[in-house]
mmCIF file of C-alpha atoms in Angstrom:
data_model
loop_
_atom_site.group_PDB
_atom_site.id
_atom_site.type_symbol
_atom_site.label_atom_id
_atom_site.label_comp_id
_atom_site.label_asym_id
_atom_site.label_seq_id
_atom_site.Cartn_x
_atom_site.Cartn_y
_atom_site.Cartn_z
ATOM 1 C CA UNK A 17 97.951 19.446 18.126
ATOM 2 C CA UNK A 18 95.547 22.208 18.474
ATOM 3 C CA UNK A 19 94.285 21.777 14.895
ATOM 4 C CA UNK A 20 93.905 18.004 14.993
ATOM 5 C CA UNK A 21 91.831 18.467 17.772
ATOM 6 C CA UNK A 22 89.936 21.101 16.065
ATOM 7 C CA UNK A 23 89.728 18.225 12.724
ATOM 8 C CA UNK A 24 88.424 15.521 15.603
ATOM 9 C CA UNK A 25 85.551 17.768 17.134
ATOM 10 C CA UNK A 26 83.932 18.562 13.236
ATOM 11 C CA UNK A 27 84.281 14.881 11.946
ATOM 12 C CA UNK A 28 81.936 14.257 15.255
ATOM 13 C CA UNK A 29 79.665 17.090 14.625
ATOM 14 C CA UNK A 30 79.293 16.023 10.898
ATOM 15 C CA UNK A 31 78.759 12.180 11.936
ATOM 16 C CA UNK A 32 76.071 13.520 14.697
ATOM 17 C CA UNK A 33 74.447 15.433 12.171
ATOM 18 C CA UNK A 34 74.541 12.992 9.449
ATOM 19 C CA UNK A 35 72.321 10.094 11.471
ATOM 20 C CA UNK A 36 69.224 9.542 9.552
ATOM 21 C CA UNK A 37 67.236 9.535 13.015
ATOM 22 C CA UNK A 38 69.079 12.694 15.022
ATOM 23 C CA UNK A 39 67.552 14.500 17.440
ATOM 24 C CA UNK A 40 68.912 17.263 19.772
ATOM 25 C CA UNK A 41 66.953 18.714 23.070
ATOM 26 C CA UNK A 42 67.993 22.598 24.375
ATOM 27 C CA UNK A 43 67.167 23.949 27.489
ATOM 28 C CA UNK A 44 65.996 27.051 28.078
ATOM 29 C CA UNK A 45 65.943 29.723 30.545
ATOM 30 C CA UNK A 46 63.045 33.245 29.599
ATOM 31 C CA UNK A 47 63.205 35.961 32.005
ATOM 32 C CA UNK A 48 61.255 39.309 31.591
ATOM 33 C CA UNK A 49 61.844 42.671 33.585
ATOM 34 C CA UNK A 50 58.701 44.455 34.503
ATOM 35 C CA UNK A 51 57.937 48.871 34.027
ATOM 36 C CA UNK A 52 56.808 48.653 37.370
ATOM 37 C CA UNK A 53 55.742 52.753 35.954
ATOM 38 C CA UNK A 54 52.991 50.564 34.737
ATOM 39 C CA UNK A 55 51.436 49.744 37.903
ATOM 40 C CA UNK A 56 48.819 52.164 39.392
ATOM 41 C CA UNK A 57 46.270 54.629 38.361
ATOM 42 C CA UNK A 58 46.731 57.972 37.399
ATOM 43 C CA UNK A 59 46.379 60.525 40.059
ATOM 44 C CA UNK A 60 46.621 57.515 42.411
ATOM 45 C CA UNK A 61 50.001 58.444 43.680
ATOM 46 C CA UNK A 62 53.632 57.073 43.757
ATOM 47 C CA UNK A 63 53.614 53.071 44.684
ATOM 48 C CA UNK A 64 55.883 52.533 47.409
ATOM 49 C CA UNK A 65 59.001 49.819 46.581
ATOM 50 C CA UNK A 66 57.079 47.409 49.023
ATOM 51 C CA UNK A 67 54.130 47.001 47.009
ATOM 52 C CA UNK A 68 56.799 46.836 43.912
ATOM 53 C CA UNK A 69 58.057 44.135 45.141
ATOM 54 C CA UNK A 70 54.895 42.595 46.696
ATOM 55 C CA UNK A 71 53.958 42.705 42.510
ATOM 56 C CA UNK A 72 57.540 41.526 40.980
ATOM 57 C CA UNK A 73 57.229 38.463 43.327
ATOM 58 C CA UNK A 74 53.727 37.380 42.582
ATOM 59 C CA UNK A 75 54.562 38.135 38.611
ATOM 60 C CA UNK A 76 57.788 35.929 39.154
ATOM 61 C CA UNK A 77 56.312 32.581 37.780
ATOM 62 C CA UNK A 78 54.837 34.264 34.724
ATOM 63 C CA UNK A 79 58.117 36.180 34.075
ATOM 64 C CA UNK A 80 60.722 33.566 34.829
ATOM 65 C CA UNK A 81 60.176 30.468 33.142
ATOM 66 C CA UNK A 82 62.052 27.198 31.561
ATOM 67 C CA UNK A 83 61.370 25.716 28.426
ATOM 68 C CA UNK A 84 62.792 22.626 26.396
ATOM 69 C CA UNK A 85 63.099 22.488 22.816
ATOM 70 C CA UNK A 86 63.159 19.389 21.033
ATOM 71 C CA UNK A 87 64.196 19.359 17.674
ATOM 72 C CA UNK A 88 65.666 17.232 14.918
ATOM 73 C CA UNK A 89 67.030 18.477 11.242
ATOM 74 C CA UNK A 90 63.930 20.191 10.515
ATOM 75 C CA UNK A 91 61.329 20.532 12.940
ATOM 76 C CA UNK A 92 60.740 21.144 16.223
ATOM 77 C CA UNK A 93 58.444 21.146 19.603
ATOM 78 C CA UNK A 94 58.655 24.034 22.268
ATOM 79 C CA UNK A 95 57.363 23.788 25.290
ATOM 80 C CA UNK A 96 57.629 25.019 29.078
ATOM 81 C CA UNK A 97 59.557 22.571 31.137
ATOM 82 C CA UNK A 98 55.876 20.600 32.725
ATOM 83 C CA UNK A 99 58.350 19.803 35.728
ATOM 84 C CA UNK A 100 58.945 23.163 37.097
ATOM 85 C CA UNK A 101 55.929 24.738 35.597
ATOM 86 C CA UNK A 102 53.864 26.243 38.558
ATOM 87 C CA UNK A 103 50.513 27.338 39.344
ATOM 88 C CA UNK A 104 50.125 31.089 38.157
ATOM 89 C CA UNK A 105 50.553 33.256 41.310
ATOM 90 C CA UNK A 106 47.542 35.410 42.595
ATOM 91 C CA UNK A 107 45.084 33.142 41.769
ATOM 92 C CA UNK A 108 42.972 31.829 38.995
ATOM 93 C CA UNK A 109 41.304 35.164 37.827
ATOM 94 C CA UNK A 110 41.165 38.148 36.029
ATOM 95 C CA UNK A 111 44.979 38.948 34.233
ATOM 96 C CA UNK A 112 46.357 36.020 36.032
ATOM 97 C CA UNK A 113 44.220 33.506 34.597
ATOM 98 C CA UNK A 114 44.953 35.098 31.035
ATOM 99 C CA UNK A 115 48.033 34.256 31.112
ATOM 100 C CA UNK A 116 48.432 30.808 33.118
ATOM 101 C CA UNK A 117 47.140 28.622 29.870
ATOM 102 C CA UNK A 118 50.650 26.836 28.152
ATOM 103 C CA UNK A 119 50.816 26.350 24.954
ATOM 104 C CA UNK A 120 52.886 23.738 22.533
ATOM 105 C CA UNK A 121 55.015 25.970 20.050
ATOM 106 C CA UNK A 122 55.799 23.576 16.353
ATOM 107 C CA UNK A 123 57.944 24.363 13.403
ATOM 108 C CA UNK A 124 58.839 23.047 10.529
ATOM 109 C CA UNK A 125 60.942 25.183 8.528
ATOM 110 C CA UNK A 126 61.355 22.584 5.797
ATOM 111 C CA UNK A 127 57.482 22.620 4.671
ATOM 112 C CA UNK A 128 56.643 26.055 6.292
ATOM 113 C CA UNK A 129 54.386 24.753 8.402
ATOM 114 C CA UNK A 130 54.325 27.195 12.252
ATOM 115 C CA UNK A 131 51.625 26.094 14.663
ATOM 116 C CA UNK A 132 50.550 26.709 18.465
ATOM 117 C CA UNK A 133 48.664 24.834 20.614
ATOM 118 C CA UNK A 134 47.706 26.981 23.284
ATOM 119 C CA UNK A 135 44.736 28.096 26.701
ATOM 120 C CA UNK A 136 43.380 31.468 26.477
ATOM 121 C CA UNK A 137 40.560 31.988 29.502
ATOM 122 C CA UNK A 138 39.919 28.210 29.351
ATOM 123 C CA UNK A 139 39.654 27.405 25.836
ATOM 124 C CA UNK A 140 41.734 25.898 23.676
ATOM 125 C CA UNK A 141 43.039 26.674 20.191
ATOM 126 C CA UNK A 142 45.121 25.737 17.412
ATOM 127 C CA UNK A 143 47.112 28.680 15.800
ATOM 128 C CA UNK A 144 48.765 28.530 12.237
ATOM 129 C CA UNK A 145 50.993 31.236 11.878
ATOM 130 C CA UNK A 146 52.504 32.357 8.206
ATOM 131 C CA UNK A 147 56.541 31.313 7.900
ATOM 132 C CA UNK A 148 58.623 33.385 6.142
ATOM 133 C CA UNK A 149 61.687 33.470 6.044
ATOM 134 C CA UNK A 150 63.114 36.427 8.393
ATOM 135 C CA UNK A 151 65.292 39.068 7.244
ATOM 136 C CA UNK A 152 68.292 38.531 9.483
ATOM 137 C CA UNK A 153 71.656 40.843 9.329
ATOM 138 C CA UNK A 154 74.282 38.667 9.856
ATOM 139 C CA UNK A 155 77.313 40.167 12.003
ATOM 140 C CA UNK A 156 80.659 38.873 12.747
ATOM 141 C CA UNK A 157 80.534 39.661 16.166
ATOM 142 C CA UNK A 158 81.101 35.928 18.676
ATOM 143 C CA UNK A 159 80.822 35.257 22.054
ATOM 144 C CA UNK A 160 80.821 32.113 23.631
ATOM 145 C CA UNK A 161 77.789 30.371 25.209
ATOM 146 C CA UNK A 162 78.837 27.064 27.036
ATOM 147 C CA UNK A 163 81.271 24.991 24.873
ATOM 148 C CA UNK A 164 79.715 26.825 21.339
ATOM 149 C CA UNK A 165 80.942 29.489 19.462
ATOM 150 C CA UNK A 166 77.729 32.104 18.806
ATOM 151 C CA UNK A 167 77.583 34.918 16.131
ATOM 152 C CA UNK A 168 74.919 37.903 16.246
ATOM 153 C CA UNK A 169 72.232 38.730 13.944
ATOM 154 C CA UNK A 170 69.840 41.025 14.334
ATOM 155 C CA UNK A 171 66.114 41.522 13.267
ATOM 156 C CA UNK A 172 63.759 44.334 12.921
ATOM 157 C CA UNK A 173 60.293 42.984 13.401
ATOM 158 C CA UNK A 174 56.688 44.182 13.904
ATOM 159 C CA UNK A 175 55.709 44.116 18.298
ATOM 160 C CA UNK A 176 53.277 41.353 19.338
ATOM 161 C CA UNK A 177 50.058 43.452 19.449
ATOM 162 C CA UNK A 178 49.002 40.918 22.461
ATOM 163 C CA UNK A 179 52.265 40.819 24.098
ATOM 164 C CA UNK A 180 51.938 43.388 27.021
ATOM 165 C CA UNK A 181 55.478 42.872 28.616
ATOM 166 C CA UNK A 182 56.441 45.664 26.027
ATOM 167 C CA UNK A 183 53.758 48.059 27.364
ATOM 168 C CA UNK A 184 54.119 51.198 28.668
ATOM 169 C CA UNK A 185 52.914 53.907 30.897
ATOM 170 C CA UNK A 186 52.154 57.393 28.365
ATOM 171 C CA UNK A 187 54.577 59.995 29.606
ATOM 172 C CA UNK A 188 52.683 61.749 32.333
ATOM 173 C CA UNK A 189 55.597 64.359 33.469
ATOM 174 C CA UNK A 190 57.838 67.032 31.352
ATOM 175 C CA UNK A 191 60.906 64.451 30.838
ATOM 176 C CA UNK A 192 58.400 61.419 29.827
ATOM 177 C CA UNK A 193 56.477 63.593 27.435
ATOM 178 C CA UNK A 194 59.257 64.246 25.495
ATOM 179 C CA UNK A 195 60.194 61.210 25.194
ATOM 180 C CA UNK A 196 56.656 59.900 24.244
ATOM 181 C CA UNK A 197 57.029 62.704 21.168
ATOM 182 C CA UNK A 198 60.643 61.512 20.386
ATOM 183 C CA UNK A 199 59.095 58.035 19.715
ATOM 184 C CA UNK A 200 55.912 58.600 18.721
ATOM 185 C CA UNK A 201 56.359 57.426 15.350
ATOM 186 C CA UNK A 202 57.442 54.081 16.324
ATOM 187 C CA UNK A 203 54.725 53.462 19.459
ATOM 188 C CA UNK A 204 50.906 52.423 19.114
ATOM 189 C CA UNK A 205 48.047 54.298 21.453
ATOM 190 C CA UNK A 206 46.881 50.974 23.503
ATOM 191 C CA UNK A 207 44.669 53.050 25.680
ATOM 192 C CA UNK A 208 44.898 56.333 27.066
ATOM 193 C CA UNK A 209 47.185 55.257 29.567
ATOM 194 C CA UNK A 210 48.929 52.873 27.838
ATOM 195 C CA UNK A 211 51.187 52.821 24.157
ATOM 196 C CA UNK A 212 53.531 49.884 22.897
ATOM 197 C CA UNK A 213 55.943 49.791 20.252
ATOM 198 C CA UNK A 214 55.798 49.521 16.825
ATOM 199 C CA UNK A 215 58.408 48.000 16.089
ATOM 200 C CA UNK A 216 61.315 45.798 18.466
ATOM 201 C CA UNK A 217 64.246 44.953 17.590
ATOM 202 C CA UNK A 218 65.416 41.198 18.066
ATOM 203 C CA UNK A 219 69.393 39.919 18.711
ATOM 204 C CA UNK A 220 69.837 36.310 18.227
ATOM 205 C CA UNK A 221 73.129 34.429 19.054
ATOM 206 C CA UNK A 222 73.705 31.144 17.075
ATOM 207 C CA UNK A 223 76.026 28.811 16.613
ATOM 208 C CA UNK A 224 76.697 26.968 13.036
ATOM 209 C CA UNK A 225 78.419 23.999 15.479
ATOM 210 C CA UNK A 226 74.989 22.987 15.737
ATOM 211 C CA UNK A 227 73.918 23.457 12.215
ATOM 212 C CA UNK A 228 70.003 23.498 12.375
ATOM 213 C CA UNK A 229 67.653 26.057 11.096
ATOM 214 C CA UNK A 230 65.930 26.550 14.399
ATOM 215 C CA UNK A 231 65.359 28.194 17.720
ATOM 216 C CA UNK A 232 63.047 28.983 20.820
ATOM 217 C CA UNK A 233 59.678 30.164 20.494
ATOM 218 C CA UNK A 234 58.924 31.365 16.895
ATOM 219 C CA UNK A 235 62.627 32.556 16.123
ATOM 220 C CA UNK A 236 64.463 30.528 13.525
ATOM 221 C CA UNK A 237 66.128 31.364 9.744
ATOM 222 C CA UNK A 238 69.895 31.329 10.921
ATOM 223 C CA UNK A 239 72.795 28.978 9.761
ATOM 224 C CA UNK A 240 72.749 27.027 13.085
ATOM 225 C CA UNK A 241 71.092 26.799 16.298
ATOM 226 C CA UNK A 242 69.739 29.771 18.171
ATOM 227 C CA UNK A 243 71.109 29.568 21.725
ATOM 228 C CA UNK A 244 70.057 32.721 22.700
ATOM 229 C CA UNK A 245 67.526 35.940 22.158
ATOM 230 C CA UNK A 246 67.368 39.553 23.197
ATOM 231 C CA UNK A 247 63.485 40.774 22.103
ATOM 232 C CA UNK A 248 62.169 43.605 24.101
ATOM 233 C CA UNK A 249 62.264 43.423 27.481
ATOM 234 C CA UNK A 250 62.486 39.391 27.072
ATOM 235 C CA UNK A 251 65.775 37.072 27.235
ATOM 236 C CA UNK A 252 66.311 33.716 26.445
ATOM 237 C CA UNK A 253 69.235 31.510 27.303
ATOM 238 C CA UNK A 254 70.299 28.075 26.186
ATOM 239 C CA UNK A 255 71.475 26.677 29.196
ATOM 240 C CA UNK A 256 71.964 23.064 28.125
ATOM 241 C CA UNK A 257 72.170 21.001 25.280
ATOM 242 C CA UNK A 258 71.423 17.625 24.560
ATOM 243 C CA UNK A 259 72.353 15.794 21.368
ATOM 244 C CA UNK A 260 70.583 12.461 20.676
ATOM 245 C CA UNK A 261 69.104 11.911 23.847
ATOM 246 C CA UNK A 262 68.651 8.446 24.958
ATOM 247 C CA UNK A 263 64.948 9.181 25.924
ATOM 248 C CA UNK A 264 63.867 10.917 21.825
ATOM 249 C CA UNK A 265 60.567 12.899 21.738
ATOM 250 C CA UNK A 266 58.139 12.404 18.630
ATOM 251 C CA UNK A 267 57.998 15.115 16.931
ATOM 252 C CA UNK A 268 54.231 16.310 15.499
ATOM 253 C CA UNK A 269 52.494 19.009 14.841
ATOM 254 C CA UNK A 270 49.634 19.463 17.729
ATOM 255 C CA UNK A 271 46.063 18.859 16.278
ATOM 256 C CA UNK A 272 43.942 20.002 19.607
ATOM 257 C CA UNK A 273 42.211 23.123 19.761
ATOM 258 C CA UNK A 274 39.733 25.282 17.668
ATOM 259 C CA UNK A 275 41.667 26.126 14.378
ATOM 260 C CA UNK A 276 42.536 30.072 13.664
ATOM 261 C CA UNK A 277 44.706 32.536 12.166
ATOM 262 C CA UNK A 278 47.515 34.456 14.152
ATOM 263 C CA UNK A 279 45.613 37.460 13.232
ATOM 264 C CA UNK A 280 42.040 36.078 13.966
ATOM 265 C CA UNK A 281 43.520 34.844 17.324
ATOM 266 C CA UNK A 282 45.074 38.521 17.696
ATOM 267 C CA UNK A 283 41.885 39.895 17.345
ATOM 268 C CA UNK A 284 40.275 37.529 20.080
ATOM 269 C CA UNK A 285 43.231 38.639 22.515
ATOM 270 C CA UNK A 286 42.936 42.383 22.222
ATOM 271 C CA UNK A 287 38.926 41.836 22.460
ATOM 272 C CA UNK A 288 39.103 40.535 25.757
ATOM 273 C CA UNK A 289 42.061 42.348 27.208
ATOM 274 C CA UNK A 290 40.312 45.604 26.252
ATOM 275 C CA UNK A 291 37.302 43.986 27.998
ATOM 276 C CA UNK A 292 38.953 43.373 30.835
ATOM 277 C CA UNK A 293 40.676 47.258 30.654
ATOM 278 C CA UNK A 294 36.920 48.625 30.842
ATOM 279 C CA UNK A 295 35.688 46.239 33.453
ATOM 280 C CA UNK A 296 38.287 47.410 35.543
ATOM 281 C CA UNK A 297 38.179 50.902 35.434
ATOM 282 C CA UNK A 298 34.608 50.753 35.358
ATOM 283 C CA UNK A 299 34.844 49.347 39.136
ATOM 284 C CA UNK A 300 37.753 51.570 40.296
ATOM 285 C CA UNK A 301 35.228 54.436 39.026
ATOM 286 C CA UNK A 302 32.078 52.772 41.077
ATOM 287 C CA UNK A 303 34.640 52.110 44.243
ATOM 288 C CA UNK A 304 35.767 55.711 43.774
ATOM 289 C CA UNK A 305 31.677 57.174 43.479
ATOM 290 C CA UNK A 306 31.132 55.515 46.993
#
């Protein structure tokens, strides 16, 4: 009976698959945990949990956010969920107003074509990013995620120079400056303060019961669906799945925005965020000269 049933659920997943005009929609659910080491000055004392907290709560719409992909055999759009999207907490300045612009997130892994539409300080761009395919190690360990059966892969790959959710405070004490020189050829010197990692590694979950070579966010290159991903300090979880929707979403690749490279765009990123780094310190010096 068992395998019958078993017979019944692929001859549906290969006539779902097999419609000239499928589409599928994932939910998703991105939470990041916070070094809350990284907060304060040096010399400026221990922060008390309060103000940790007072921090962690006004970070919590950046960090915790919900996204939809909507994809069909192969390409996709990825996006945060407009519905529960909400203003970026602690106003519309300085870091806060870095990081409130959304951006659209396309793929096509047929034609190689990666793009992002996205708001950095109030201007738009349009980012083409190289595809290749990534180097996955494919394991045999499952777990189950909803009703799909998931395998693991992982990835090494190089950190997002711009992503600072993987920053960290430079040891400062006996135990962390060891541990700075235990790693030290696998971090990069952001300031004198500050070092990220070289390298992350990434651990996707997919499963081939939804065989499409995509996933949320740039992540993609594995025989099936990506339902969920482990990068840094960074998870994402499929929490729903939708298989030709009644309501379909054209898929396109975005056209707005002044056209640049991922590295060009890099560039711009670091630029200002070291901008901002001076501009800030150069105050806390003037405050502290008073």
């Amino acid at each position: 009976m068992k395998s019958i049933f078993t017979l019944f659920i692929a001859f549906l997943t290969v006539t779902t698959f097999a419609q000239k005009d499928f589409q599928g929609k994932a939910i998703y659910m991105s939470k990041t945990t916070m070094d809350m080491s990284s907060f304060g000055g040096r010399g400026g004392g221990q922060m008390t949990e309060a103000r940790k907290k007072e921090i962690a709560d006004r970070m919590k719409s950046i960090l915790e956010k919900t996204f939809i992909l909507s994809f069909d055999k192969t390409s996709s759009i990825y996006k945060q969920d407009e519905q529960l999207a909400s203003p970026t907490a602690g106003g519309g300045s300085g870091f806060m107003a870095m990081m409130a612009g959304s951006s659209v997130e396309y793929k096509n892994t047929k034609d190689l074509i990666a793009l992002e539409e996205t708001e950095f300080f109030g201007k738009k761009f349009l980012v083409s990013d190289k595809m290749e395919t990534p180097k996955w190690e494919l394991g045999s360990e499952t777990k189950q995620i909803g009703n799909y059966t998931c395998f693991k892969a992982t990835l090494m790959q190089d950190a997002d120079p711009t992503d600072w959710t993987n920053m960290r405070r430079r040891g400062n004490d006996e135990d962390k400056k060891g541990e700075a020189k235990k790693d030290s050829s696998n971090v990069v010197k952001v300031s004198e303060e500050f070092e990220r990692p070289e390298q992350i590694e990434v651990v996707a979950w997919y499963t081939p019961q939804i065989p499409v070579n995509n996933g949320p966010g740039e992540h993609w290159g594995l025989p099936g669906l990506i339902l969920e991903i482990n990068s840094g300090r960074t998870t994402i979880l499929c929490t729903e799945i939708i298989l030709n929707p009644s309501e379909k979403e054209v898929i396109e690749a975005p056209s707005k925005g002044k056209e640049i490279t991922r590295e060009k765009y890099n560039e711009t990123v670091k630029t200002k965020m070291e901008e901002m780094r001076q501009n800030f310190q150069g105050g806390r010096g003037s405050r502290g000269r008073n």
